[in-house]
Amino acid sequence: MKGAIRKLFLIELHRLWPIAAYFVPVMLASLSVLMTFATGRMQRQYNVAQQAIMLNLNFVVPLASAIFAIGSVSNDVKDGWLRTLLIRPITRQRYMAVKLAAVYCSLVITIVVAGILPNVAFAVFFSKTPVQFDLARVLYIHALILLQGFLYVVILLFLSCWLPGVFNVIALTFWAILASSISSYIQYVHWMDKWLVILKEYLFPSGFWDSIDVVMARTGTPVAELSWGFGALAIFLALAFWSISVIQVDKGSE
Amino acid sequence: MNQRDITYAKRFAVVGCILLIVAAALEYWPSSTALQWLNIDEAKAVALRQRKPVLVDVYAEWCGPCKSMDKNVFPDDSVQLILKSRYVLAKINGDDPVLGDTLRKQFHIKAYPTYIVLTPTGRERKRHVGFYPRSPFIEWLNDSTGVQILQWQELDKVVMEASLQKRRVMILVLNSSEEIESANDMFEEQKVGEIIGKHFVPTLLVKSNSSDRTAIEQLGSTGQEGMGEVIVLESDRKEVGRFRIDSQMEFNRTALANKLTELVAK
């Protein structure tokens, strides 16, 4: 069984990386280099951790996770690939686990190429101002960035079980924008309403992102934020595994 | 091989629910800092004794950014060092059933958290509304030098000085203390500064500052538009003229200098 899973993982990776997909990290890396040079030259001190947040959380992670997870499950159902897999000794749960692993590996590769290398290269070779580099903090922040990326991937795969094609990405984008708009509206209009103000903190699963703020502020361990991040991650993993178990693939396939 | 097996989903859901409960509990767990927060009256008294400014933190129990400040910014060593050495600290619960309403009105609170720096005499120097990350907050706490208009003396002293120097009194009335830094840039500009230095004794009144309100009402300054207005009085408090500071003047300092020159000539 392990051999079959490894083979399926390699096949999924191969399907995610056609020749055209190589342009994704290259294109994102080029833009990252431009952004790093544009912003890095303006800073009095080049802060590697701050730049990692700016590049990855605002740019590389959302874009790359959307590109690699776009219609991931729905397209497999539509083109019959999932049906083909399920007539072999592969369960739906293992398919979901492999799919998650393959998409996430692709995202990690892109983060390394487009989000980490330009940052490190600028800090080492091109920065004309002093470089602020705290290894432990940089590693901590990158771990949180990778977790936030994994959360996006899980949500996108869950949505892809129910929504066709690009709609999983559209739904997540719409959710993020809506949550941000509602949050601003509550902040400015209903700032006196206790329950609405509490609710707005939970409109979008941003626990890992909030943890990064705490780490950057150097004020202890973000236990509540990490619990919110891991809690949301577990809930969306549950939803993803439940969804793959109940969606209709093909009545005659199993 | 059960294709409809939801064991994984159930396990993840249980773990997720436990973590969410932990997150919710921790979010509302009371946090403490070593800072000594006083009530506003105590703080004013201590500030007068120690000749330190007062930092007022207006918060609510349910306000997320307030908790975030308490948890992430106030415990920071650098922040604590500045706050302990240079400020007297006061906390106001905007939802306090007894005093909340009065204090909210007194300090013109429109959102939580609001941070106000008061002079030892209780005069508002500057304010910030909303969450402040550590570094900008430190910068904000440190940055009270260089705002020259805050050094302008109080109205009564200015009137006396104007009478001694045989000059006129120039009163800058600002609608909010958030305008202080912009106003400082305008009124410290070389040409404007020269006119003020040569012909007027200036003072500053801020509408959101409760201690300035009576004087502002007596001057009949009611306009809410723009940054505020300039009122020029003779040393016997007889009005010479006034003009509103419009957006044009904020960018064109010559227009402001011309208006002041007109009042000099009157």
Coordinates of C-alpha atoms in Angstrom, one line a residue:
Chain A
M1 CA 0.0 0.0 0.0
K2 CA 2.9 2.4 0.8
G3 CA 4.2 1.9 -2.7
A4 CA 0.9 2.8 -4.2
I5 CA 0.6 5.9 -2.0
R6 CA 4.1 7.0 -3.0
K7 CA 3.4 6.4 -6.6
L8 CA 0.1 8.4 -6.4
F9 CA 2.0 11.2 -4.7
L10 CA 4.5 11.4 -7.5
I11 CA 1.8 11.2 -10.1
E12 CA -0.1 14.1 -8.4
L13 CA 3.1 16.2 -8.2
H14 CA 3.7 15.5 -11.9
R15 CA 0.2 16.6 -12.7
L16 CA 0.7 19.8 -10.7
W17 CA 4.0 20.6 -12.5
P18 CA 3.5 20.6 -16.2
I19 CA 6.1 22.7 -18.1
A20 CA 3.9 25.7 -17.9
A21 CA 3.8 25.5 -14.0
Y22 CA 7.6 26.1 -13.9
F23 CA 6.8 29.7 -14.8
V24 CA 4.8 30.2 -11.6
P25 CA 7.8 30.2 -9.1
V26 CA 10.0 31.9 -11.7
M27 CA 7.4 34.7 -12.3
L28 CA 6.7 35.1 -8.5
A29 CA 10.5 35.0 -7.8
S30 CA 11.0 37.8 -10.4
L31 CA 8.3 39.9 -8.8
S32 CA 9.7 39.2 -5.3
V33 CA 13.2 40.3 -6.4
L34 CA 11.7 43.6 -7.8
M35 CA 9.7 44.1 -4.6
T36 CA 12.7 43.3 -2.4
F37 CA 14.9 45.8 -4.3
A38 CA 12.2 48.5 -4.3
T39 CA 11.4 48.2 -0.6
G40 CA 14.9 47.1 0.7
R41 CA 16.7 50.1 -0.7
M42 CA 14.3 52.5 1.1
Q43 CA 14.7 51.0 4.6
R44 CA 17.3 52.4 7.0
Q45 CA 17.8 48.9 8.2
Y46 CA 17.0 45.7 6.3
N47 CA 14.8 43.5 8.5
V48 CA 14.8 39.9 7.1
A49 CA 11.9 38.8 9.2
Q50 CA 9.8 41.8 8.2
Q51 CA 10.6 41.3 4.6
A52 CA 9.7 37.6 4.8
I53 CA 6.3 38.6 6.1
M54 CA 5.8 41.2 3.4
L55 CA 6.8 38.9 0.6
N56 CA 5.2 35.7 1.7
L57 CA 2.0 36.5 3.6
N58 CA 0.9 39.3 1.3
F59 CA 2.1 37.9 -2.0
V60 CA 3.7 34.5 -2.5
V61 CA 1.6 32.3 -0.2
P62 CA -1.9 33.5 -1.3
L63 CA -1.1 33.5 -5.0
A64 CA 0.8 30.2 -5.1
S65 CA -1.7 28.4 -3.0
A66 CA -4.5 29.7 -5.2
I67 CA -2.6 28.7 -8.4
F68 CA -1.8 25.1 -7.2
A69 CA -5.1 24.4 -5.5
I70 CA -7.4 25.9 -8.1
G71 CA -10.2 23.4 -8.9
S72 CA -8.0 20.6 -7.5
V73 CA -10.7 18.1 -6.4
S74 CA -13.5 19.3 -8.7
N75 CA -11.3 19.0 -11.8
D76 CA -10.3 15.4 -10.7
V77 CA -14.0 14.6 -10.4
K78 CA -14.9 16.3 -13.7
D79 CA -12.2 14.6 -15.8
G80 CA -12.8 11.2 -14.2
W81 CA -9.4 11.0 -12.6
L82 CA -10.9 10.4 -9.1
R83 CA -13.2 7.7 -10.5
T84 CA -10.1 6.0 -12.1
L85 CA -8.3 6.1 -8.7
L86 CA -11.2 4.8 -6.7
I87 CA -11.5 1.6 -8.7
R88 CA -8.0 0.8 -7.5
P89 CA -7.1 0.0 -3.8
I90 CA -7.0 3.6 -2.8
T91 CA -9.5 5.1 -0.4
R92 CA -11.0 8.6 -0.7
Q93 CA -9.2 9.6 2.5
R94 CA -5.8 8.5 1.2
Y95 CA -6.5 10.4 -2.0
M96 CA -7.3 13.6 0.0
A97 CA -4.1 13.1 2.1
V98 CA -2.0 12.6 -1.0
K99 CA -3.6 15.6 -2.7
L100 CA -3.0 17.8 0.3
A101 CA 0.7 16.6 0.5
A102 CA 1.2 17.2 -3.3
V103 CA -0.3 20.7 -3.3
Y104 CA 1.5 21.7 -0.2
C105 CA 4.8 20.4 -1.4
S106 CA 4.3 22.6 -4.6
L107 CA 3.5 25.5 -2.4
V108 CA 6.6 25.0 -0.2
I109 CA 8.9 24.8 -3.3
T110 CA 7.4 28.1 -4.5
I111 CA 7.8 29.7 -1.1
V112 CA 11.5 28.7 -1.0
V113 CA 12.1 29.9 -4.6
A114 CA 10.0 33.1 -4.6
G115 CA 9.7 34.0 -0.9
I116 CA 12.9 33.0 0.8
L117 CA 15.7 33.0 -1.7
P118 CA 15.2 36.6 -2.9
N119 CA 15.0 37.8 0.7
V120 CA 18.2 36.0 1.8
A121 CA 20.1 36.9 -1.4
F122 CA 19.3 40.6 -0.9
A123 CA 20.3 40.5 2.8
V124 CA 23.6 38.8 2.0
F125 CA 24.7 40.4 -1.3
F126 CA 22.8 43.5 -2.1
S127 CA 21.7 45.4 1.1
K128 CA 23.6 48.6 1.5
T129 CA 22.1 49.2 4.9
P130 CA 22.7 47.2 8.1
V131 CA 20.9 43.8 8.1
Q132 CA 18.7 42.9 11.1
F133 CA 18.8 39.1 11.3
D134 CA 17.7 37.0 14.2
L135 CA 17.9 33.4 13.2
A136 CA 15.4 32.0 15.8
R137 CA 12.8 34.6 15.0
V138 CA 13.2 34.3 11.2
L139 CA 12.8 30.5 11.5
Y140 CA 9.8 30.9 13.8
I141 CA 8.1 33.3 11.3
H142 CA 8.8 31.1 8.4
A143 CA 7.2 28.1 10.3
L144 CA 4.1 30.2 10.8
I145 CA 4.1 31.3 7.2
L146 CA 4.2 27.7 6.1
L147 CA 1.4 26.9 8.5
Q148 CA -0.7 29.7 7.1
G149 CA 0.0 28.4 3.7
F150 CA -1.1 24.9 4.7
L151 CA -4.3 26.3 6.1
Y152 CA -5.1 28.0 2.8
V153 CA -4.4 24.8 0.9
V154 CA -6.7 22.8 3.2
I155 CA -9.5 25.4 2.9
L156 CA -9.1 25.5 -0.9
L157 CA -9.3 21.7 -1.2
F158 CA -12.4 21.5 1.1
L159 CA -14.1 24.2 -1.1
S160 CA -13.0 22.4 -4.2
C161 CA -15.0 19.3 -3.1
W162 CA -18.2 21.4 -3.4
L163 CA -17.5 24.1 -5.9
P164 CA -16.5 23.7 -9.6
G165 CA -13.3 24.9 -11.2
V166 CA -12.0 28.2 -10.1
F167 CA -14.8 28.8 -7.7
N168 CA -12.9 27.5 -4.7
V169 CA -10.4 30.3 -5.1
I170 CA -13.1 32.9 -5.8
A171 CA -15.0 31.8 -2.7
L172 CA -11.9 32.1 -0.5
T173 CA -11.0 35.5 -1.9
F174 CA -14.6 36.7 -1.5
W175 CA -14.6 35.4 2.1
A176 CA -11.4 37.2 2.9
I177 CA -12.6 40.5 1.4
L178 CA -16.0 40.1 3.0
A179 CA -14.5 39.4 6.4
S180 CA -12.2 42.3 6.1
S181 CA -15.0 44.6 5.1
I182 CA -17.3 43.5 7.8
S183 CA -14.5 43.8 10.3
S184 CA -13.9 47.4 9.3
Y185 CA -17.6 48.2 9.3
I186 CA -17.9 46.8 12.9
Q187 CA -14.8 48.6 14.0
Y188 CA -16.1 52.0 12.8
V189 CA -19.9 51.7 13.1
H190 CA -20.7 49.1 15.8
W191 CA -17.6 49.6 17.9
M192 CA -19.9 49.8 21.0
D193 CA -21.5 46.4 20.4
K194 CA -19.6 43.9 22.6
W195 CA -20.7 40.7 20.7
L196 CA -20.1 42.1 17.2
V197 CA -16.6 43.2 18.2
I198 CA -15.8 39.8 19.6
L199 CA -17.3 38.1 16.5
K200 CA -15.1 40.1 14.1
E201 CA -12.0 38.5 15.5
Y202 CA -13.3 35.1 14.2
L203 CA -14.6 36.0 10.8
F204 CA -11.5 34.6 9.0
P205 CA -9.1 31.9 10.2
S206 CA -6.1 34.2 10.7
G207 CA -4.6 32.6 13.9
F208 CA -1.1 31.9 12.4
W209 CA -1.1 35.4 10.9
D210 CA -1.9 36.9 14.3
S211 CA 0.8 34.8 15.9
I212 CA 3.3 36.4 13.5
D213 CA 2.3 39.8 14.9
V214 CA 3.0 38.6 18.4
V215 CA 6.3 37.2 17.4
M216 CA 7.3 40.4 15.7
A217 CA 6.3 42.4 18.8
R218 CA 8.7 40.1 20.8
T219 CA 6.1 39.7 23.6
G220 CA 6.0 36.1 24.6
T221 CA 4.4 33.0 23.1
P222 CA 1.2 33.5 21.0
V223 CA -0.6 30.6 22.7
A224 CA -4.2 31.9 22.1
E225 CA -3.4 32.8 18.5
L226 CA -1.7 29.4 17.8
S227 CA -4.7 27.6 19.3
W228 CA -7.0 29.6 17.0
G229 CA -4.7 28.8 14.0
F230 CA -4.4 25.0 14.8
G231 CA -8.1 24.8 15.8
A232 CA -9.1 26.3 12.5
L233 CA -6.7 24.0 10.7
A234 CA -8.1 20.9 12.4
I235 CA -11.7 22.0 11.7
F236 CA -11.0 22.5 8.0
L237 CA -9.1 19.2 7.8
A238 CA -12.1 17.6 9.3
L239 CA -14.3 19.3 6.7
A240 CA -12.0 18.3 3.9
F241 CA -11.9 14.6 4.9
W242 CA -15.7 14.6 5.5
S243 CA -16.4 16.3 2.2
I244 CA -14.2 13.8 0.2
S245 CA -16.1 11.0 1.9
V246 CA -19.6 12.2 1.0
I247 CA -19.3 13.9 -2.4
Q248 CA -20.7 12.1 -5.4
V249 CA -17.9 10.9 -7.7
D250 CA -19.6 8.4 -9.9
K251 CA -22.3 5.9 -8.8
G252 CA -20.7 2.9 -10.5
S253 CA -17.1 3.5 -9.6
E254 CA -16.8 2.1 -6.1
Chain B
M1 CA -12.1 -0.6 2.3
N2 CA -14.8 1.8 3.4
Q3 CA -14.9 4.8 1.0
R4 CA -17.4 6.6 3.2
D5 CA -15.2 6.3 6.4
I6 CA -15.3 9.6 8.3
T7 CA -13.0 8.6 11.2
Y8 CA -10.3 11.1 10.2
A9 CA -12.9 13.8 9.9
K10 CA -14.3 13.0 13.4
R11 CA -10.8 13.0 15.0
F12 CA -9.8 16.3 13.4
A13 CA -13.2 17.8 14.4
V14 CA -12.7 16.8 18.0
V15 CA -9.1 18.2 18.1
G16 CA -10.3 21.4 16.3
C17 CA -13.1 22.0 18.7
I18 CA -10.8 21.5 21.8
L19 CA -8.3 23.9 20.3
L20 CA -11.0 26.5 19.5
I21 CA -12.3 26.3 23.1
V22 CA -8.7 26.8 24.4
A23 CA -8.2 29.7 22.0
A24 CA -11.5 31.4 23.2
A25 CA -10.6 30.8 26.9
L26 CA -7.1 32.2 26.4
E27 CA -8.3 35.2 24.4
Y28 CA -10.4 36.3 27.3
W29 CA -8.0 35.3 30.1
P30 CA -7.1 38.4 32.1
S31 CA -3.6 39.5 31.3
S32 CA -1.5 41.6 33.6
T33 CA 1.4 43.9 33.2
A34 CA 3.8 45.3 35.8
L35 CA 2.7 48.8 34.8
Q36 CA 1.0 50.8 37.5
W37 CA -2.3 52.1 36.0
L38 CA -4.1 54.8 38.1
N39 CA -7.5 56.3 37.6
I40 CA -7.6 59.6 35.9
D41 CA -7.8 61.8 39.0
E42 CA -5.0 60.0 40.8
A43 CA -2.9 60.2 37.6
K44 CA -3.4 63.9 37.3
A45 CA -2.4 64.5 40.9
V46 CA 0.7 62.3 40.6
A47 CA 1.6 64.0 37.3
L48 CA 1.5 67.4 38.9
R49 CA 3.7 66.2 41.7
Q50 CA 6.2 64.5 39.4
R51 CA 5.9 67.0 36.6
K52 CA 5.4 64.1 34.1
P53 CA 2.8 63.9 31.3
V54 CA -0.1 61.5 31.7
L55 CA -0.8 58.7 29.2
V56 CA -4.5 57.9 29.3
D57 CA -5.6 54.5 27.9
V58 CA -9.3 54.5 27.2
Y59 CA -10.4 50.9 26.7
A60 CA -13.3 48.5 26.9
E61 CA -13.4 44.9 28.4
W62 CA -14.6 43.5 25.1
C63 CA -12.3 45.4 22.8
G64 CA -10.0 43.1 20.8
P65 CA -7.3 45.7 19.9
C66 CA -7.2 46.9 23.5
K67 CA -6.5 43.3 24.7
S68 CA -3.9 43.0 21.9
M69 CA -2.1 46.1 23.1
D70 CA -2.2 44.8 26.7
K71 CA -0.9 41.5 25.7
N72 CA 1.6 42.3 22.9
V73 CA 2.7 45.9 23.3
F74 CA 2.6 47.0 26.9
P75 CA 4.6 44.1 28.3
D76 CA 7.5 44.9 25.9
D77 CA 10.6 45.9 27.8
S78 CA 11.3 49.1 25.8
V79 CA 7.7 50.2 26.0
Q80 CA 7.6 49.5 29.8
L81 CA 10.9 51.4 30.3
I82 CA 9.5 54.5 28.5
L83 CA 6.2 54.4 30.2
K84 CA 7.6 53.8 33.7
S85 CA 10.3 56.5 33.4
R86 CA 8.5 59.2 31.5
Y87 CA 4.7 59.0 32.0
V88 CA 2.1 58.7 34.7
L89 CA -0.4 56.1 33.5
A90 CA -4.1 56.2 33.7
K91 CA -6.7 53.7 32.4
I92 CA -10.3 54.6 31.7
N93 CA -12.9 51.9 31.2
G94 CA -15.2 53.5 28.6
D95 CA -17.9 51.0 29.7
D96 CA -17.7 51.8 33.4
P97 CA -21.3 52.0 34.5
V98 CA -20.6 55.0 36.8
L99 CA -18.0 57.1 35.1
G100 CA -17.7 55.7 31.6
D101 CA -20.3 58.0 29.9
T102 CA -18.9 61.1 31.5
L103 CA -15.3 60.3 30.8
R104 CA -16.1 59.3 27.2
K105 CA -17.8 62.7 26.6
Q106 CA -15.0 64.5 28.5
F107 CA -12.3 63.0 26.3
H108 CA -14.3 62.9 23.1
I109 CA -13.8 59.2 22.7
K110 CA -15.1 57.8 19.4
A111 CA -13.4 54.4 19.3
Y112 CA -11.4 52.0 21.5
P113 CA -8.6 52.0 22.3
T114 CA -7.7 55.7 22.5
Y115 CA -4.4 56.8 23.8
I116 CA -4.2 60.4 25.0
V117 CA -1.1 62.2 26.3
L118 CA -2.0 65.0 28.7
T119 CA 0.3 67.7 30.1
P120 CA 0.8 67.6 33.9
T121 CA -1.9 70.3 34.1
G122 CA -4.3 68.0 32.2
R123 CA -4.1 69.7 28.8
E124 CA -4.3 67.3 25.8
R125 CA -1.1 67.1 23.8
K126 CA -1.8 64.4 21.3
R127 CA -3.9 61.2 20.8
H128 CA -3.9 58.0 18.8
V129 CA -6.9 55.8 18.1
G130 CA -6.6 52.1 17.5
F131 CA -4.0 49.4 17.8
Y132 CA -0.4 50.5 17.7
P133 CA 2.4 48.0 16.9
R134 CA 5.4 48.1 19.2
S135 CA 7.8 50.2 17.1
P136 CA 5.5 53.0 16.0
F137 CA 4.1 53.1 19.6
I138 CA 7.6 53.7 21.0
E139 CA 8.2 56.3 18.4
W140 CA 4.9 58.0 19.3
L141 CA 5.7 57.9 23.0
N142 CA 9.1 59.4 22.4
D143 CA 8.0 62.0 19.8
S144 CA 6.7 64.8 21.9
T145 CA 9.7 67.0 21.4
G146 CA 9.8 69.3 18.4
V147 CA 6.1 70.1 18.5
Q148 CA 6.7 73.8 19.3
I149 CA 3.1 74.9 19.3
L150 CA 2.6 72.8 22.4
Q151 CA 5.1 75.1 24.2
W152 CA 2.9 78.1 23.6
Q153 CA 1.7 79.4 26.9
E154 CA -1.8 79.2 28.3
L155 CA -4.4 81.9 27.4
D156 CA -4.3 83.9 30.6
K157 CA -0.5 84.2 30.6
V158 CA -0.5 85.1 27.0
V159 CA -2.9 88.0 27.5
M160 CA -0.7 89.3 30.3
E161 CA 2.4 89.0 28.1
A162 CA 0.7 90.6 25.2
S163 CA -0.2 93.6 27.3
L164 CA 3.4 93.9 28.6
Q165 CA 4.9 93.6 25.1
K166 CA 2.2 95.7 23.4
R167 CA 1.4 93.0 21.0
R168 CA -1.8 91.2 20.0
V169 CA -2.9 87.7 21.1
M170 CA -3.1 85.0 18.4
I171 CA -5.3 82.1 19.4
L172 CA -5.0 79.0 17.4
V173 CA -8.2 76.9 18.0
L174 CA -7.9 73.4 16.7
N175 CA -10.9 71.1 16.3
S176 CA -8.9 68.0 17.5
S177 CA -5.6 67.2 19.0
E178 CA -5.0 64.9 16.0
E179 CA -4.3 68.2 14.1
I180 CA -1.5 69.4 16.4
E181 CA 1.3 68.0 14.3
S182 CA 0.0 69.4 11.0
A183 CA -0.7 72.7 12.7
N184 CA 2.8 72.7 14.1
D185 CA 4.2 72.3 10.6
M186 CA 2.1 75.2 9.3
F187 CA 2.7 77.6 12.2
E188 CA 6.4 76.8 12.5
E189 CA 7.0 77.5 8.8
Q190 CA 9.6 80.2 8.5
K191 CA 7.5 83.0 7.0
V192 CA 4.5 82.3 9.3
G193 CA 6.7 81.9 12.3
E194 CA 8.4 85.3 11.6
I195 CA 5.0 87.1 11.5
I196 CA 3.8 85.5 14.7
G197 CA 7.2 86.2 16.5
K198 CA 7.1 89.9 15.4
H199 CA 3.5 90.8 16.0
F200 CA 1.7 88.3 18.2
V201 CA 1.9 86.3 21.4
P202 CA 0.4 82.9 20.4
T203 CA -1.6 80.3 22.4
L204 CA -3.2 77.1 21.5
L205 CA -6.6 75.8 22.4
V206 CA -7.9 72.4 21.4
K207 CA -11.7 71.7 21.2
S208 CA -11.3 68.0 22.3
N209 CA -9.5 69.2 25.4
S210 CA -12.1 69.6 28.2
S211 CA -9.9 72.2 30.0
D212 CA -9.9 74.4 26.9
R213 CA -13.6 74.2 26.2
T214 CA -14.8 77.1 28.4
A215 CA -12.3 79.5 26.8
I216 CA -13.3 78.3 23.4
E217 CA -17.0 78.8 24.1
Q218 CA -16.3 82.3 25.4
L219 CA -14.5 83.1 22.2
G220 CA -17.5 81.9 20.2
S221 CA -15.6 79.5 18.2
T222 CA -18.1 76.9 17.0
G223 CA -17.0 75.9 13.5
Q224 CA -16.2 72.2 13.0
E225 CA -14.9 72.4 9.4
G226 CA -11.3 72.1 8.5
M227 CA -8.4 72.1 10.9
G228 CA -9.8 74.9 13.1
E229 CA -9.5 78.7 13.2
V230 CA -7.2 81.6 14.2
I231 CA -8.6 84.4 16.4
V232 CA -6.6 87.6 17.0
L233 CA -7.4 89.7 20.1
E234 CA -6.1 92.9 21.4
S235 CA -4.4 92.6 24.8
D236 CA -7.6 93.8 26.4
R237 CA -9.3 90.8 24.8
K238 CA -11.2 92.8 22.2
E239 CA -11.4 90.8 19.0
V240 CA -9.5 92.1 16.0
G241 CA -10.5 89.4 13.5
R242 CA -10.6 85.7 12.8
F243 CA -10.3 83.3 9.9
R244 CA -10.9 79.6 9.4
I245 CA -7.9 77.4 8.4
D246 CA -9.0 75.8 5.2
S247 CA -7.4 73.0 3.3
Q248 CA -5.8 75.5 0.9
M249 CA -3.8 77.0 3.7
E250 CA -2.6 73.6 4.8
F251 CA -0.7 73.3 1.5
N252 CA -0.2 76.9 0.7
R253 CA 1.6 78.6 3.6
T254 CA 1.7 81.9 1.8
A255 CA -2.1 82.1 2.0
L256 CA -1.8 81.6 5.8
A257 CA 1.0 84.3 6.0
N258 CA -1.2 86.7 4.0
K259 CA -4.2 86.2 6.3
L260 CA -2.0 86.8 9.4
T261 CA -0.6 89.9 7.7
E262 CA -4.1 91.2 7.1
L263 CA -4.9 90.9 10.8
V264 CA -1.6 92.7 11.7
A265 CA -2.7 95.6 9.5
K266 CA -6.2 95.8 10.9

